[in-house]
CSV table of C-alpha atoms in Angstrom, one decimal:
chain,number,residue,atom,x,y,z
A,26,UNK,CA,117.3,-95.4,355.5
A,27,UNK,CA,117.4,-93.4,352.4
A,28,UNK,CA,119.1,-95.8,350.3
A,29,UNK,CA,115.8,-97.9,351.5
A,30,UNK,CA,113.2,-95.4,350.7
A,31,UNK,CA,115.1,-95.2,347.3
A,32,UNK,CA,115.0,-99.2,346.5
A,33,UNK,CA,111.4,-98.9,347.7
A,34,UNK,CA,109.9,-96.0,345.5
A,35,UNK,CA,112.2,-98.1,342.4
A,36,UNK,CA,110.8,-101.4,343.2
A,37,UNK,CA,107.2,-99.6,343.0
A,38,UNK,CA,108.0,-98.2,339.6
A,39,UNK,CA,109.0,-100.8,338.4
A,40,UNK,CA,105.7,-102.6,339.4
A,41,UNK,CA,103.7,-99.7,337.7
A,42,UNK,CA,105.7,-100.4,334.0
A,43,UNK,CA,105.9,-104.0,334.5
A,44,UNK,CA,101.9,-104.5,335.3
A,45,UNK,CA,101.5,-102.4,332.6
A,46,UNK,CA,99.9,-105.6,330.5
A,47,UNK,CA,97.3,-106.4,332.8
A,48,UNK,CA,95.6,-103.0,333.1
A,49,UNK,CA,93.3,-103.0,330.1
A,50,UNK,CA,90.7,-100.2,330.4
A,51,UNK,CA,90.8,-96.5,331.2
A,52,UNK,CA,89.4,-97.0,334.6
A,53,UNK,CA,91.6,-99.4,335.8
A,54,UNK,CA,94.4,-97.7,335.2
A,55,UNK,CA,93.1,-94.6,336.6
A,56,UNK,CA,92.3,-96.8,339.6
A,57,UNK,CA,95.8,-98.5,339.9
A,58,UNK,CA,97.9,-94.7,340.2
A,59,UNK,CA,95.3,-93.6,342.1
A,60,UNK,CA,96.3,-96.0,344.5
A,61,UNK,CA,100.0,-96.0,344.0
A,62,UNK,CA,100.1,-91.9,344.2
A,63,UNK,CA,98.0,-92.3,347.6
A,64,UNK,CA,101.3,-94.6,349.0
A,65,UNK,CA,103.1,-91.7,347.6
A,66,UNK,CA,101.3,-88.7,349.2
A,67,UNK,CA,102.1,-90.8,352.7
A,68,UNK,CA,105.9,-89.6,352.4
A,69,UNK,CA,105.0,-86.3,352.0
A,70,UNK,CA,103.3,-86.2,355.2
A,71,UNK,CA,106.7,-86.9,356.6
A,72,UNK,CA,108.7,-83.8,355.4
A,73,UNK,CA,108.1,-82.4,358.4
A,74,UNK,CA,109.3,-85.5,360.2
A,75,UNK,CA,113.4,-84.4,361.6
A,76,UNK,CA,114.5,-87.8,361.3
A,77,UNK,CA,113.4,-87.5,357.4
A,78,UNK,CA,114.5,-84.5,356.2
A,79,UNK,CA,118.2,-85.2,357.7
A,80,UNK,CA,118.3,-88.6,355.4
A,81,UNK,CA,119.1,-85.6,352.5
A,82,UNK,CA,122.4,-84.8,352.3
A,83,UNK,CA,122.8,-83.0,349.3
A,84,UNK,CA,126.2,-83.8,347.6
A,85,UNK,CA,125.7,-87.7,347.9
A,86,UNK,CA,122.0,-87.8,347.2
A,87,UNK,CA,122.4,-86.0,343.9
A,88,UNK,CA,124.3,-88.7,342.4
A,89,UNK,CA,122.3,-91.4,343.9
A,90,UNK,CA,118.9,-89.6,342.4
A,91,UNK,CA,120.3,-89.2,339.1
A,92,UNK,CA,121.2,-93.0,338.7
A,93,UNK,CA,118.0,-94.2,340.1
A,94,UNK,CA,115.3,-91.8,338.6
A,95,UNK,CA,116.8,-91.5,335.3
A,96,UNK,CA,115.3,-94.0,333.0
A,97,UNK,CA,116.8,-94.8,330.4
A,98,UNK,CA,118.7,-92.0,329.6
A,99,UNK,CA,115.5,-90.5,328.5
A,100,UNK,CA,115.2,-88.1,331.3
A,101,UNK,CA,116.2,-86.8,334.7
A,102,UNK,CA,114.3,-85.9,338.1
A,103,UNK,CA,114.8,-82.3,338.1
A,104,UNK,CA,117.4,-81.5,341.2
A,105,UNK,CA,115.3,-78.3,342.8
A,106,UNK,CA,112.7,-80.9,343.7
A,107,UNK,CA,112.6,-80.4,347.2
A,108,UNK,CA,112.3,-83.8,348.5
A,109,UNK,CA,111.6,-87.9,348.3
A,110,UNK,CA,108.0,-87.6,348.0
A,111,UNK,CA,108.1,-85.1,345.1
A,112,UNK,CA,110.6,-87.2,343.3
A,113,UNK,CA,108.2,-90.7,343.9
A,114,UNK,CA,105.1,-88.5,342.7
A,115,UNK,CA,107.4,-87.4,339.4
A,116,UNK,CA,109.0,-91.0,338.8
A,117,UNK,CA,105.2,-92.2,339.0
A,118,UNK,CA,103.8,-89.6,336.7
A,119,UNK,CA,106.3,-90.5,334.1
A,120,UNK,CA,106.2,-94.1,334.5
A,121,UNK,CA,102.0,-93.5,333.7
A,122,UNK,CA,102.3,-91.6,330.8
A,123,UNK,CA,104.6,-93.8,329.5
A,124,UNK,CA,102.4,-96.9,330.4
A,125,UNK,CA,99.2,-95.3,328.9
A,126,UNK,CA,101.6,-94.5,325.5
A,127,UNK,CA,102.3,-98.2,325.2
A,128,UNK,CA,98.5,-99.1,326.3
A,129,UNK,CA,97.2,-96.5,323.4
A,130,UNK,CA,99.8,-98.6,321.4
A,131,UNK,CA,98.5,-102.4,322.2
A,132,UNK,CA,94.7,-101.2,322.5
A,133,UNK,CA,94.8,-99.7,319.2
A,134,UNK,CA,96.4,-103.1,317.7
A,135,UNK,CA,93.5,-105.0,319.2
A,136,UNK,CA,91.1,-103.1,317.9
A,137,UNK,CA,92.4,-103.7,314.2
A,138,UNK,CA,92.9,-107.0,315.4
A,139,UNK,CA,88.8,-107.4,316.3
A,140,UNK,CA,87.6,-105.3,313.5
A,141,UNK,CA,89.7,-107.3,310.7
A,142,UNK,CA,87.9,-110.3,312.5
A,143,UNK,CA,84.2,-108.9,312.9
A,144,UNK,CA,84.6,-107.9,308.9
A,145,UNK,CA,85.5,-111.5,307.9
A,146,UNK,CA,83.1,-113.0,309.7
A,147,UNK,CA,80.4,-110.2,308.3
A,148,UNK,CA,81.9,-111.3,305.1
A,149,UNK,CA,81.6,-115.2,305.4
A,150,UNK,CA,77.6,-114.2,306.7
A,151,UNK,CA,76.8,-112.6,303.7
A,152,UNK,CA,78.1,-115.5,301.1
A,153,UNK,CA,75.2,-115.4,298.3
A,154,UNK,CA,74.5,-119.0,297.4
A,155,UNK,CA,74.9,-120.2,293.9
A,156,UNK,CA,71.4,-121.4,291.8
A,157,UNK,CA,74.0,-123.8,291.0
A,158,UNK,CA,74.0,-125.3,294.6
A,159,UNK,CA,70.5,-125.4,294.5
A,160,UNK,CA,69.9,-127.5,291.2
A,161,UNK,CA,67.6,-130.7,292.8
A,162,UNK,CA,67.3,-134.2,292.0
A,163,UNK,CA,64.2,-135.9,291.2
A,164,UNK,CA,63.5,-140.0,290.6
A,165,UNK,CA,61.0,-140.5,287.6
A,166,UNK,CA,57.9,-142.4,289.7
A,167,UNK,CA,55.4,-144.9,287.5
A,168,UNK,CA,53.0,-142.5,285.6
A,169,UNK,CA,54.9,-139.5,285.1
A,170,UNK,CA,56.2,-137.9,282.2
A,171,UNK,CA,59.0,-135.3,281.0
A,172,UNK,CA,55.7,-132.8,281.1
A,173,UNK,CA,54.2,-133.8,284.5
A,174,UNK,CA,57.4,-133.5,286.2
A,175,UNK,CA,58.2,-130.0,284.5
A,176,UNK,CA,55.1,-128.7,285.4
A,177,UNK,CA,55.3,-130.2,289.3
A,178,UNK,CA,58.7,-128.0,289.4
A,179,UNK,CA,57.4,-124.8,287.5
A,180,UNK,CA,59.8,-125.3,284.7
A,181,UNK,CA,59.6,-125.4,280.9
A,182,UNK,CA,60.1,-128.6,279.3
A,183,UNK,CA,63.3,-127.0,277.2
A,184,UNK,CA,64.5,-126.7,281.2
A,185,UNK,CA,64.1,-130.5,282.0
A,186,UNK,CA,65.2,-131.6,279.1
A,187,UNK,CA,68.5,-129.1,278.3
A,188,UNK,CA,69.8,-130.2,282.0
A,189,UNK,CA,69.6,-133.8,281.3
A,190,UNK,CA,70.6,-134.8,278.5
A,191,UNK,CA,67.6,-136.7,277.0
A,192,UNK,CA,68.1,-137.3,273.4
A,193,UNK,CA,64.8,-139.3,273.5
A,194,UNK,CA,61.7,-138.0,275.4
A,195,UNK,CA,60.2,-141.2,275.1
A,196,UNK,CA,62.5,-143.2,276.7
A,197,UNK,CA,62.9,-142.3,280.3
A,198,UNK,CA,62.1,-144.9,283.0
A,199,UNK,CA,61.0,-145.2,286.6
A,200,UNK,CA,63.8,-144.8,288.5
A,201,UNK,CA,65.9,-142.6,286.6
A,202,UNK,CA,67.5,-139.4,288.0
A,203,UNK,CA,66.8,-136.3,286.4
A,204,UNK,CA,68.6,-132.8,287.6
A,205,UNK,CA,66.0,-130.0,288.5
A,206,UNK,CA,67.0,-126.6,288.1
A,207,UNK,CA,65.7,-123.9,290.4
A,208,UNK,CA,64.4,-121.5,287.6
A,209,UNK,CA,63.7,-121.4,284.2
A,210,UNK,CA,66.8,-121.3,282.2
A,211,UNK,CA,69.7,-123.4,280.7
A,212,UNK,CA,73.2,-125.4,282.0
A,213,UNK,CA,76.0,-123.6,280.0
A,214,UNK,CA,79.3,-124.6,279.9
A,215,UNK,CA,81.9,-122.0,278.8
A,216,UNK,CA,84.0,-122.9,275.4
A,217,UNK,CA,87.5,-121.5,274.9
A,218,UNK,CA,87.3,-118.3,272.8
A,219,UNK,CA,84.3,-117.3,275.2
A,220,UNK,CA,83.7,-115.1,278.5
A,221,UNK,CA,80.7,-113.7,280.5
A,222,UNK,CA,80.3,-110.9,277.8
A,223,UNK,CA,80.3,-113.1,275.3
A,224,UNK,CA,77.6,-115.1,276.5
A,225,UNK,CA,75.4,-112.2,277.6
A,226,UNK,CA,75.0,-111.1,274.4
A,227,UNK,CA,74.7,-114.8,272.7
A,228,UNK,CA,71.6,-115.1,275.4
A,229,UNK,CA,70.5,-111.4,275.8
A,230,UNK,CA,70.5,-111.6,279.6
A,231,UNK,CA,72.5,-108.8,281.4
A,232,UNK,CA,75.8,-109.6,282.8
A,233,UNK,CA,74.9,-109.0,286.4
A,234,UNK,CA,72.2,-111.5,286.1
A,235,UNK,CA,74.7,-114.3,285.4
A,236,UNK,CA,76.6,-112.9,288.2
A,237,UNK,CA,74.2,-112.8,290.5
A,238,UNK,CA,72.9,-116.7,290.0
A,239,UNK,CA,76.1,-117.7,289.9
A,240,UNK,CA,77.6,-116.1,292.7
A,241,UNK,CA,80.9,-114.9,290.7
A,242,UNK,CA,83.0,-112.9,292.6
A,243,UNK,CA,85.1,-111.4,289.8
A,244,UNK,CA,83.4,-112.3,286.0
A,245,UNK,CA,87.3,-111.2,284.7
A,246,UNK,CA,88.7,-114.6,286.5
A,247,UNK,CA,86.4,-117.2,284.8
A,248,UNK,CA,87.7,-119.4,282.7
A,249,UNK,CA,86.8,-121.9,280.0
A,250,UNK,CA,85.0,-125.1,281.0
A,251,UNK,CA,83.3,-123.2,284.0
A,252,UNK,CA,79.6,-124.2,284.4
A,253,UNK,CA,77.1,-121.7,284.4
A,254,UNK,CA,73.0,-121.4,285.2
A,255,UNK,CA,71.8,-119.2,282.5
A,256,UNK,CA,68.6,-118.0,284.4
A,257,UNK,CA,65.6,-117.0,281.9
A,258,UNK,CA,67.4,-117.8,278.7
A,259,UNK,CA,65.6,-119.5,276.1
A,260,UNK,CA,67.3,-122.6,274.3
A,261,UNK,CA,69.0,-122.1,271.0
A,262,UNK,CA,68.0,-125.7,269.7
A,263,UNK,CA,64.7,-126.7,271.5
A,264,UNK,CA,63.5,-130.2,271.9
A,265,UNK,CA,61.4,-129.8,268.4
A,266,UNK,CA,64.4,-130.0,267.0
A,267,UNK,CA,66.4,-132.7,268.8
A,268,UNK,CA,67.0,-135.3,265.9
A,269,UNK,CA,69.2,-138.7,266.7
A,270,UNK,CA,72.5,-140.3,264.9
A,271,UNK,CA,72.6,-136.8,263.0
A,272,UNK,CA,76.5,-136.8,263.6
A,273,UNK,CA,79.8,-139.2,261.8
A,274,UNK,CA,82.5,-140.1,264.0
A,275,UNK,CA,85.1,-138.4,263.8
A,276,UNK,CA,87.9,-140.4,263.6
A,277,UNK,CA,88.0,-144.3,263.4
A,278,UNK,CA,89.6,-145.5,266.8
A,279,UNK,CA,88.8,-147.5,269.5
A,280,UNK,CA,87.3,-145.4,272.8
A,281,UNK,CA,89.4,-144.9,275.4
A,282,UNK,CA,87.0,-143.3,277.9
A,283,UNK,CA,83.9,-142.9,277.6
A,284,UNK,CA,81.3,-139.6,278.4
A,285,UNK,CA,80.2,-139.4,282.4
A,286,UNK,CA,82.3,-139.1,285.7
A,287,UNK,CA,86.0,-139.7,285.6
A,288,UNK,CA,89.1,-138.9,288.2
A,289,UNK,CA,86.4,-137.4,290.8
A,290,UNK,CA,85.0,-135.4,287.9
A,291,UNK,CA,82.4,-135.2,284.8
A,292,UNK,CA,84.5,-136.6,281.5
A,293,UNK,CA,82.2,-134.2,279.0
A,294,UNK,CA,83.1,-136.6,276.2
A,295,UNK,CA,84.6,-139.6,274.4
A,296,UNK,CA,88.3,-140.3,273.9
A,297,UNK,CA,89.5,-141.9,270.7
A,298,UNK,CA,92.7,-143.9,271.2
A,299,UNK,CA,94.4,-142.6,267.8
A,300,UNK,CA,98.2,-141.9,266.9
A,301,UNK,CA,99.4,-138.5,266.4
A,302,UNK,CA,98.7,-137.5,262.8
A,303,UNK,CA,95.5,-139.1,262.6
A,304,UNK,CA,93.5,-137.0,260.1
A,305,UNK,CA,90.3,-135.1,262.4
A,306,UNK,CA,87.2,-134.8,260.6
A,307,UNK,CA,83.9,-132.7,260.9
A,308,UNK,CA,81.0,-134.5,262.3
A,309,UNK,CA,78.4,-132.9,260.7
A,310,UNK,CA,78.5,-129.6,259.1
A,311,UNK,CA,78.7,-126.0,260.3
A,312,UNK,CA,81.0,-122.9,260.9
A,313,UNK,CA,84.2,-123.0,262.5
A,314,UNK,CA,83.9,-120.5,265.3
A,315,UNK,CA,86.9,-121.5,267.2
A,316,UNK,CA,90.5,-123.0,265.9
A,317,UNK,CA,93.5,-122.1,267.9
A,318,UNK,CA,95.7,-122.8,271.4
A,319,UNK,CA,93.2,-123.4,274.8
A,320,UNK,CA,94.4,-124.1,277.5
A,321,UNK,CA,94.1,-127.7,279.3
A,322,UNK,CA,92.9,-128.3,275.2
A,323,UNK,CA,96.0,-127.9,273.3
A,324,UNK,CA,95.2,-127.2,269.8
A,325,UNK,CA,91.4,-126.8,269.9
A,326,UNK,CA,88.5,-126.5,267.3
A,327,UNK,CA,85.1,-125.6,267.8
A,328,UNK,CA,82.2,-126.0,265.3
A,329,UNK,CA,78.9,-124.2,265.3
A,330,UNK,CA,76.8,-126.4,263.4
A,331,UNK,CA,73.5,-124.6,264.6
A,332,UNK,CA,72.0,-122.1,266.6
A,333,UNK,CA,72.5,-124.1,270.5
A,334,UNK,CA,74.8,-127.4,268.6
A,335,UNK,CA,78.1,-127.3,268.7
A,336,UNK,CA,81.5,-130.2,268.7
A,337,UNK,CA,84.7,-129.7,270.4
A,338,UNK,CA,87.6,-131.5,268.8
A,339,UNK,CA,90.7,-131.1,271.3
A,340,UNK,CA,94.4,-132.1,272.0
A,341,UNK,CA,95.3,-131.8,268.2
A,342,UNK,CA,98.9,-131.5,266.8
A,343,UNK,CA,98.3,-129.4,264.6
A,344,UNK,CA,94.8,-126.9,262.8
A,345,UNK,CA,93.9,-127.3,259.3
A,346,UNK,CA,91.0,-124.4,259.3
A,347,UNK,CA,90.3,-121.1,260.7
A,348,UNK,CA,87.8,-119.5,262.3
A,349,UNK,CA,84.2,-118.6,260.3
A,350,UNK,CA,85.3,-120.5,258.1
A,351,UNK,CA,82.8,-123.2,257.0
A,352,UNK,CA,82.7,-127.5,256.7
A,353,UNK,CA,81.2,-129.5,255.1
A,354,UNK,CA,80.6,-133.4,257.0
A,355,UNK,CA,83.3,-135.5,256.9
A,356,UNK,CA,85.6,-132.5,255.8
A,357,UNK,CA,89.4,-132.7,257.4
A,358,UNK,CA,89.8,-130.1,259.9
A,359,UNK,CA,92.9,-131.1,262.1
A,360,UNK,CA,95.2,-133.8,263.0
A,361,UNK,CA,95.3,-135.5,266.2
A,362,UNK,CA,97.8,-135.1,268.8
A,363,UNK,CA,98.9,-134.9,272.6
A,364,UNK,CA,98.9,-131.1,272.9
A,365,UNK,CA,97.6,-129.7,276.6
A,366,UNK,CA,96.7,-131.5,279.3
A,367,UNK,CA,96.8,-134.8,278.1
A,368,UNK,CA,98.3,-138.4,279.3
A,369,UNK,CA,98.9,-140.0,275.5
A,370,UNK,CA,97.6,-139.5,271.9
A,371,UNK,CA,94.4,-138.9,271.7
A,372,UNK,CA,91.3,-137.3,270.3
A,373,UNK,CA,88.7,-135.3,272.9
A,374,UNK,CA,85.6,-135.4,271.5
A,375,UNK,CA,82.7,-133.4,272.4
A,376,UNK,CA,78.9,-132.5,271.3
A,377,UNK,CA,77.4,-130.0,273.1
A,378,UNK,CA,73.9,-128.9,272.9
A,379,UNK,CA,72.6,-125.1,274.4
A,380,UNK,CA,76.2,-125.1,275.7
A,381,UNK,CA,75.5,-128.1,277.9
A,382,UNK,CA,78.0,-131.1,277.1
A,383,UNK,CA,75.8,-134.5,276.0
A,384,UNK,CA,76.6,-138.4,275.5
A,385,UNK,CA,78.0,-138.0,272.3
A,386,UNK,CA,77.5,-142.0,271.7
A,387,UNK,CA,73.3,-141.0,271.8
A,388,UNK,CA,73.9,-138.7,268.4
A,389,UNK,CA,76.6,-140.3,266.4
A,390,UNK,CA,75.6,-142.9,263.8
């Protein structure tokens, strides 16, 4: 019968460790040994009981409790306990603390677990929206004008005209698609040689203002050819100035592709089909203010022709100036090539105007 009451107080144990997943919260466990020391308490009632207290027999029982209350090696029912009921409560204390140890242990992964969760989603909630994603298109209707339509959008006509590319303010039709910006300011594409900084200071805008309207998580990761909405900044080359066919081509070549989308993507200029070695010239004058590697470019250089005009001359073999140095039109300032990302000789061609790249074929003569 002892041998019975033995298995049976295991077999409980056993119950209590192996459960051990399914009691989650304080007050179920404190619930679930409750219970289980209540069994327990029942055999104590029974010490008093003869036909109990002759199942001990002290040389063979010690043995018999050390093999099936030691656990793991890790510890021992003490032998002066004075009988079965003792032992169970013992075994069951143990068997708790060592069930709330590894509950402490699984709680307190689940809590990382939820608050890693309830951080990304806070994080994914808070997502600032780029003034980018917010740029809205407009079809010219019969009647309207560049100035009607900027003035229906509380924009400045430098604003309409800077993020469309309109090289001719008399020319637009009904029908035509024209990008609306969200606030005053420019489109600016990024050139190699600049950054955030850079631009700032071209603009005088603070840096966390472009940051902010652009939503840029880290302004040290941007690269060149990033598009950026300059909020407030006031065009370099207004539309006063804009004068057609002021540009030469800059190599002789048939095009190979031509400005607009491309591959899923805006091309920002033309493509000459030319041979490597084909001698680059400047299309109009100005100061170099780029000549060197850039990457996707190759061999890249960059003329400043005036404040808010620039040309890109890209994938070149190899650079005959340097830069702030300055070129006169028609001057020789590389030779073409197949340097960076490039799929055959060729030269990339582009005019920009307030950092925004244009058709080229609407200014070249």
């Amino acid at each position: 019968m002892k041998k019975a009451l033995n298995v049976f107080l295991l077999l409980g144990l056993l119950l209590i460790t192996g459960n051990q997943r399914f009691i989650s919260t304080p007050e179920q466990r404190e619930q679930y040994f409750a219970a289980a020391l209540a069994d327990i308490s029942s055999y104590q009632g029974r010490e008093a009981s003869p036909g109990f207290s002759n199942l001990h027999q002290e040389d063979e029982s010690q043995a018999e409790d050390d093999e099936l209350y030691g656990i793991g090696g890790q510890f021992a029912i003490d032998n002066q306990l004075r009988d079965e009921g003792q032992q169970a409560i013992a075994v069951a204390a143990v068997a708790a603390d060592l069930n709330n140890a590894e509950l402490n242990d699984i709680n307190a992964e689940k809590v990382e677990e939820d608050m890693a969760e309830v951080k990304s989603q806070s994080t994914v909630s808070v997502k600032k929206e780029s003034l980018l994603e917010q740029i809205r298109i407009h079809k010219v209707q019969r009647g309207e004008s560049l100035w009607t339509i900027a003035a229906k959008y509380g924009i400045d006509i430098d604003t309409l005209i800077g993020a469309n590319d309109i090289a001719d303010m008399n020319r637009i039709r009904i029908g035509d698609s024209l990008r609306i910006l969200p606030v005053k300011g420019i489109l600016y594409r990024i050139n190699p040689g600049e950054n955030l900084w850079s631009i700032a200071r071209q603009f005088n805008i603070s840096i966390d203002k472009i940051v902010e309207a652009n939503a840029i998580e880290d302004p040290d990761l941007v690269q060149p050819g990033t598009s950026l909405l300059l909020p407030g900044a006031k065009p370099e080359f207004g539309y006063k100035d804009r004068l057609a066919k002021q540009f030469i081509y800059p190599v002789k070549g048939r095009i190979s592709s031509y400005f607009g989308p491309r591959w899923g993507r805006n091309h920002d200029g033309i493509d000459f089909a030319v041979n490597t070695g084909t001698e680059v010239r400047a299309a109009r004058s100005g100061r170099v203010v780029y000549s060197q590697w850039a990457n996707g470019y190759g061999y890249t250089v960059v003329i400043e022709h005036q404040k808010g005009v620039r040309t890109l001359y890209a994938h070149n073999s190899r650079l005959l100036v340097h830069g702030g140095q300055w070129v006169e039109q028609g001057q020789v300032i590389a030779l073409s090539g197949n340097t960076g990302n490039s799929t055959g000789p060729h030269l990339h061609f582009e005019i920009q105007i307030n950092g925004q790249p244009v058709n080229p074929l609407n200014y070249l003569r």
